[in-house]
Short mmCIF file of C-alpha atoms in Angstrom, two decimals:
data_model
loop_
_atom_site.label_atom_id
_atom_site.label_comp_id
_atom_site.label_asym_id
_atom_site.label_seq_id
_atom_site.Cartn_x
_atom_site.Cartn_y
_atom_site.Cartn_z
CA MET A 4 -24.34 3.89 60.64
CA VAL A 5 -20.45 2.52 60.60
CA PRO A 6 -18.34 5.45 63.07
CA GLN A 7 -15.72 6.69 61.51
CA ARG A 8 -12.53 4.78 61.67
CA ALA A 9 -13.61 1.50 62.63
CA THR A 10 -12.25 -1.19 62.04
CA ILE A 11 -14.35 -3.71 58.86
CA GLU A 12 -13.88 -7.02 58.49
CA TYR A 13 -14.70 -9.10 55.92
CA ASP A 14 -15.38 -12.53 54.82
CA ILE A 15 -14.37 -13.75 51.01
CA GLU A 16 -15.60 -16.77 50.15
CA LEU A 17 -14.41 -18.88 46.76
CA VAL A 18 -17.17 -20.08 45.10
CA SER A 19 -15.03 -21.60 41.98
CA VAL A 20 -12.18 -21.16 40.23
CA ASP A 21 -12.02 -20.70 35.81
CA PRO A 22 -9.06 -23.02 35.04
CA TYR A 23 -6.25 -21.01 32.71
CA ILE A 24 -6.42 -22.75 29.39
CA PRO A 25 -3.77 -22.36 27.13
CA GLU A 26 -4.58 -21.15 23.57
CA PRO A 27 -4.07 -24.63 20.79
CA PRO A 28 -1.32 -24.40 18.28
CA ILE A 29 -2.89 -22.64 15.22
CA PHE A 30 -2.39 -26.24 14.12
CA GLU A 31 -4.34 -27.67 15.90
CA MET A 32 -7.28 -25.15 16.12
CA SER A 33 -11.06 -25.49 14.78
CA THR A 34 -11.62 -23.35 11.59
CA SER A 35 -14.39 -21.42 14.33
CA MET A 36 -11.66 -20.79 17.04
CA MET A 37 -9.43 -19.14 14.20
CA ILE A 38 -11.63 -17.00 12.50
CA ALA A 39 -12.39 -16.22 16.32
CA SER A 40 -9.38 -15.39 17.30
CA ALA A 41 -7.97 -13.20 14.10
CA ILE A 42 -11.49 -11.14 15.12
CA ARG A 43 -9.83 -10.59 18.84
CA GLU A 44 -6.99 -9.28 17.41
CA LYS A 45 -8.31 -7.22 14.60
CA GLU A 46 -10.56 -5.63 17.30
CA LEU A 47 -7.53 -5.13 19.31
CA GLY A 48 -5.26 -3.50 16.39
CA ASN A 49 -8.07 -0.76 15.19
CA ILE A 50 -8.22 0.26 19.34
CA ALA A 51 -5.06 0.58 18.97
CA PHE A 52 -5.25 2.12 15.56
CA ARG A 53 -7.79 4.87 16.61
CA SER A 54 -5.79 6.03 19.49
CA GLY A 55 -2.73 6.45 17.14
CA LEU A 56 -0.91 3.43 18.43
CA VAL A 57 -0.09 3.33 14.84
CA GLU A 58 3.19 0.03 15.37
CA LYS A 59 0.52 -1.40 17.62
CA ALA A 60 -1.81 -1.43 15.49
CA GLN A 61 0.46 -3.51 12.91
CA VAL A 62 1.31 -6.19 15.45
CA LYS A 63 -2.04 -6.80 16.23
CA TYR A 64 -2.92 -7.01 12.75
CA GLN A 65 -0.66 -9.19 11.80
CA LYS A 66 -1.32 -11.60 14.64
CA ALA A 67 -4.96 -11.43 13.71
CA LEU A 68 -3.48 -12.93 10.09
CA SER A 69 -1.50 -14.98 11.55
CA TYR A 70 -4.88 -17.07 12.53
CA VAL A 71 -5.69 -17.03 8.60
CA GLN A 72 -3.41 -17.73 6.87
CA PHE A 73 -4.29 -21.14 5.20
CA LYS A 74 -6.94 -22.19 3.69
CA ALA A 75 -9.94 -22.71 5.16
CA ASP A 76 -11.71 -26.09 4.44
CA GLU A 77 -14.46 -24.46 6.42
CA GLN A 78 -16.77 -21.36 6.80
CA LYS A 79 -14.81 -20.85 3.90
CA GLN A 80 -17.21 -17.27 2.67
CA GLU A 81 -16.68 -16.13 6.39
CA TYR A 82 -13.07 -16.98 7.07
CA ASN A 83 -11.69 -15.58 3.67
CA ASN A 84 -13.98 -11.95 4.37
CA VAL A 85 -12.07 -12.18 7.88
CA LYS A 86 -8.76 -12.32 6.23
CA VAL A 87 -9.31 -9.94 3.18
CA SER A 88 -10.80 -7.18 6.27
CA VAL A 89 -7.21 -8.13 8.12
CA LEU A 90 -5.11 -7.85 5.00
CA ALA A 91 -7.01 -4.23 4.15
CA ASN A 92 -6.01 -3.42 7.68
CA LEU A 93 -2.91 -3.87 7.64
CA THR A 94 -2.01 -2.05 4.38
CA MET A 95 -3.76 0.71 5.76
CA VAL A 96 -0.84 0.64 8.56
CA LEU A 97 1.74 -0.07 6.52
CA ILE A 98 0.50 2.90 4.49
CA LYS A 99 0.80 4.84 6.99
CA LEU A 100 4.51 3.34 8.26
CA GLU A 101 5.41 4.09 4.48
CA ASP A 102 6.31 0.85 4.42
CA PHE A 103 4.89 0.98 0.46
CA GLY A 104 6.26 -2.08 -0.53
CA GLN A 105 4.92 -4.19 1.81
CA ALA A 106 1.59 -2.42 2.30
CA CYS A 107 1.44 -3.63 -1.93
CA ALA A 108 2.04 -7.27 -1.15
CA MET A 109 -0.69 -6.80 1.30
CA ALA A 110 -3.08 -5.19 -0.38
CA THR A 111 -2.83 -7.74 -4.00
CA LEU A 112 -3.15 -10.11 -1.12
CA ALA A 113 -6.94 -9.71 -0.23
CA LEU A 114 -7.65 -8.35 -3.63
CA GLU A 115 -6.74 -12.29 -4.93
CA ILE A 116 -8.80 -13.72 -2.81
CA GLU A 117 -11.75 -10.67 -3.44
CA PRO A 118 -10.76 -8.85 -6.66
CA ASP A 119 -13.40 -6.52 -6.18
CA ASN A 120 -12.83 -4.98 -2.61
CA VAL A 121 -12.90 -1.44 -3.18
CA LYS A 122 -11.00 -0.42 0.06
CA CYS A 123 -8.14 -1.91 -0.93
CA LEU A 124 -8.09 -0.74 -4.91
CA TYR A 125 -8.04 1.89 -3.27
CA ARG A 126 -5.22 1.52 -1.10
CA ARG A 127 -2.92 -0.07 -3.50
CA GLY A 128 -3.82 2.25 -6.28
CA LEU A 129 -2.80 4.92 -3.21
CA VAL A 130 0.71 3.31 -2.95
CA HIS A 131 1.65 2.99 -6.53
CA SER A 132 1.03 6.41 -6.84
CA SER A 133 3.23 7.48 -4.27
CA TRP A 134 5.64 4.93 -4.01
CA VAL A 135 8.48 5.45 -6.15
CA GLY A 136 8.85 1.99 -7.42
CA GLY A 137 4.74 2.04 -8.02
CA ASP A 138 3.27 1.53 -11.33
CA VAL A 139 1.65 4.57 -12.14
CA GLU A 140 -0.69 2.86 -14.94
CA CYS A 141 -1.47 -0.38 -12.35
CA ALA A 142 -2.62 2.81 -9.92
CA LYS A 143 -4.87 3.74 -12.90
CA ARG A 144 -6.10 0.53 -13.31
CA ASP A 145 -7.40 0.00 -9.23
CA LEU A 146 -9.06 3.45 -9.23
CA LYS A 147 -10.70 2.72 -12.30
CA ARG A 148 -11.86 -0.65 -10.84
CA ALA A 149 -12.48 0.80 -7.63
CA MET A 150 -14.69 3.94 -9.06
CA ASP A 151 -16.61 1.75 -11.48
CA LEU A 152 -17.67 0.21 -8.60
CA CYS A 153 -17.90 2.75 -6.00
CA PRO A 154 -19.04 5.71 -8.46
CA ASN A 155 -19.98 8.37 -5.69
CA ASP A 156 -16.62 8.07 -3.49
CA ARG A 157 -14.50 11.16 -3.13
CA SER A 158 -11.33 10.17 -1.77
CA ILE A 159 -11.19 7.72 -5.21
CA ARG A 160 -12.41 10.30 -7.74
CA ALA A 161 -9.64 12.71 -6.42
CA LEU A 162 -6.98 10.27 -5.88
CA LEU A 163 -7.60 9.10 -9.56
CA ALA A 164 -8.16 13.39 -11.10
CA SER A 165 -4.44 14.45 -9.21
CA ILE A 166 -3.10 11.08 -11.60
CA VAL A 167 -4.32 11.87 -14.43
CA ASP A 168 -3.67 15.80 -14.07
CA GLU A 169 0.00 14.97 -13.23
CA GLY A 170 0.45 12.75 -15.98
CA ALA A 171 -1.02 15.16 -18.60
CA ALA A 172 1.98 17.44 -17.15
CA ALA A 173 4.42 15.43 -17.05
CA ALA A 174 3.64 14.35 -20.77
CA LYS A 175 3.47 17.98 -21.81
CA ALA A 176 6.60 18.17 -20.25
CA LYS A 177 8.59 15.66 -21.79
CA LYS A 178 7.51 17.20 -24.79
CA ARG A 179 8.67 20.29 -24.15
CA VAL A 180 11.91 18.79 -23.42
CA SER A 181 12.12 16.83 -26.92
CA ARG A 182 10.86 19.89 -28.67
CA ALA A 183 14.46 21.40 -27.04
CA MET A 184 16.73 18.45 -27.49
CA LEU A 185 15.31 18.92 -31.52
CA SER A 186 16.18 22.12 -31.44
CA ALA A 187 19.74 21.75 -30.35
CA LEU A 188 20.63 18.94 -32.47
CA SER A 189 19.31 20.77 -35.12
CA SER A 190 21.58 23.65 -34.01
CA GLY A 191 24.47 21.55 -33.45
CA ASP A 192 24.14 19.54 -37.35
CA GLN A 193 24.10 23.19 -38.83
CA GLU A 194 27.70 24.22 -36.78
CA MET A 195 28.55 20.50 -37.89
CA LEU A 196 27.98 21.87 -41.12
CA VAL A 197 29.24 24.90 -40.98
CA ASP A 198 33.08 23.55 -39.95
CA GLU A 199 33.15 20.48 -42.42
CA ARG A 200 32.78 23.27 -45.64
CA GLY A 201 35.46 25.52 -43.65
CA ALA A 202 37.73 22.68 -42.83
CA GLU A 203 37.48 21.75 -46.45
CA LYS A 204 38.17 25.87 -47.80
CA ARG A 205 41.21 25.82 -45.28
CA LYS A 206 42.38 22.14 -46.99
CA LYS A 207 41.58 23.70 -50.44
CA LEU A 208 43.79 26.75 -49.95
CA ARG A 209 46.43 25.14 -48.47
CA LYS A 210 47.01 22.91 -51.52
CA ARG A 211 46.55 25.79 -53.86
CA LYS A 212 49.86 27.25 -51.60
CA GLY A 213 51.77 24.02 -52.27
CA ASP A 214 51.51 23.71 -55.68
CA GLY A 215 52.44 27.58 -56.22
#
């Protein structure tokens, strides 16, 4: 038993040192290295996102995307799967940051590789339905396709229903405005006709007075 306040000395022997090997430039990496690096950065992005660090997650996902920005000659399927996964996550982060233009662009890049990716269809549909520069018809197409692929997904169903309801309400409002405008136009035409008849009568009266 070591007595209290005793001085203890340790002998430490260095057995080996793992040399630091810097990461090669991306263009010198093999496809396997690109995939592994992208997955590593994506996982770091996931950790940041779950911790509420959305902007840090964005940085990590963008770094992950930099490893899979080119076309792969080898392991093409795995490479594309990782790329789509990163793009889907980056889309989600950009939506959180309300950068809807970039979110739409990232989702579109993913869908060019994997047209039936449900997450990206849903997220692009969400962007188009929320963004001032969005296209409601594109949102409907994306969400209907997502529903075809995943018919039991409540989030997709709810968003699509809300867009349809908003569209129906907007159409009714548009009809009401059109009817009001037509009604006002008809009234205006009648008032103009009355004014024209009155002017004609006044003109004839002045002519008679002049002749007399």
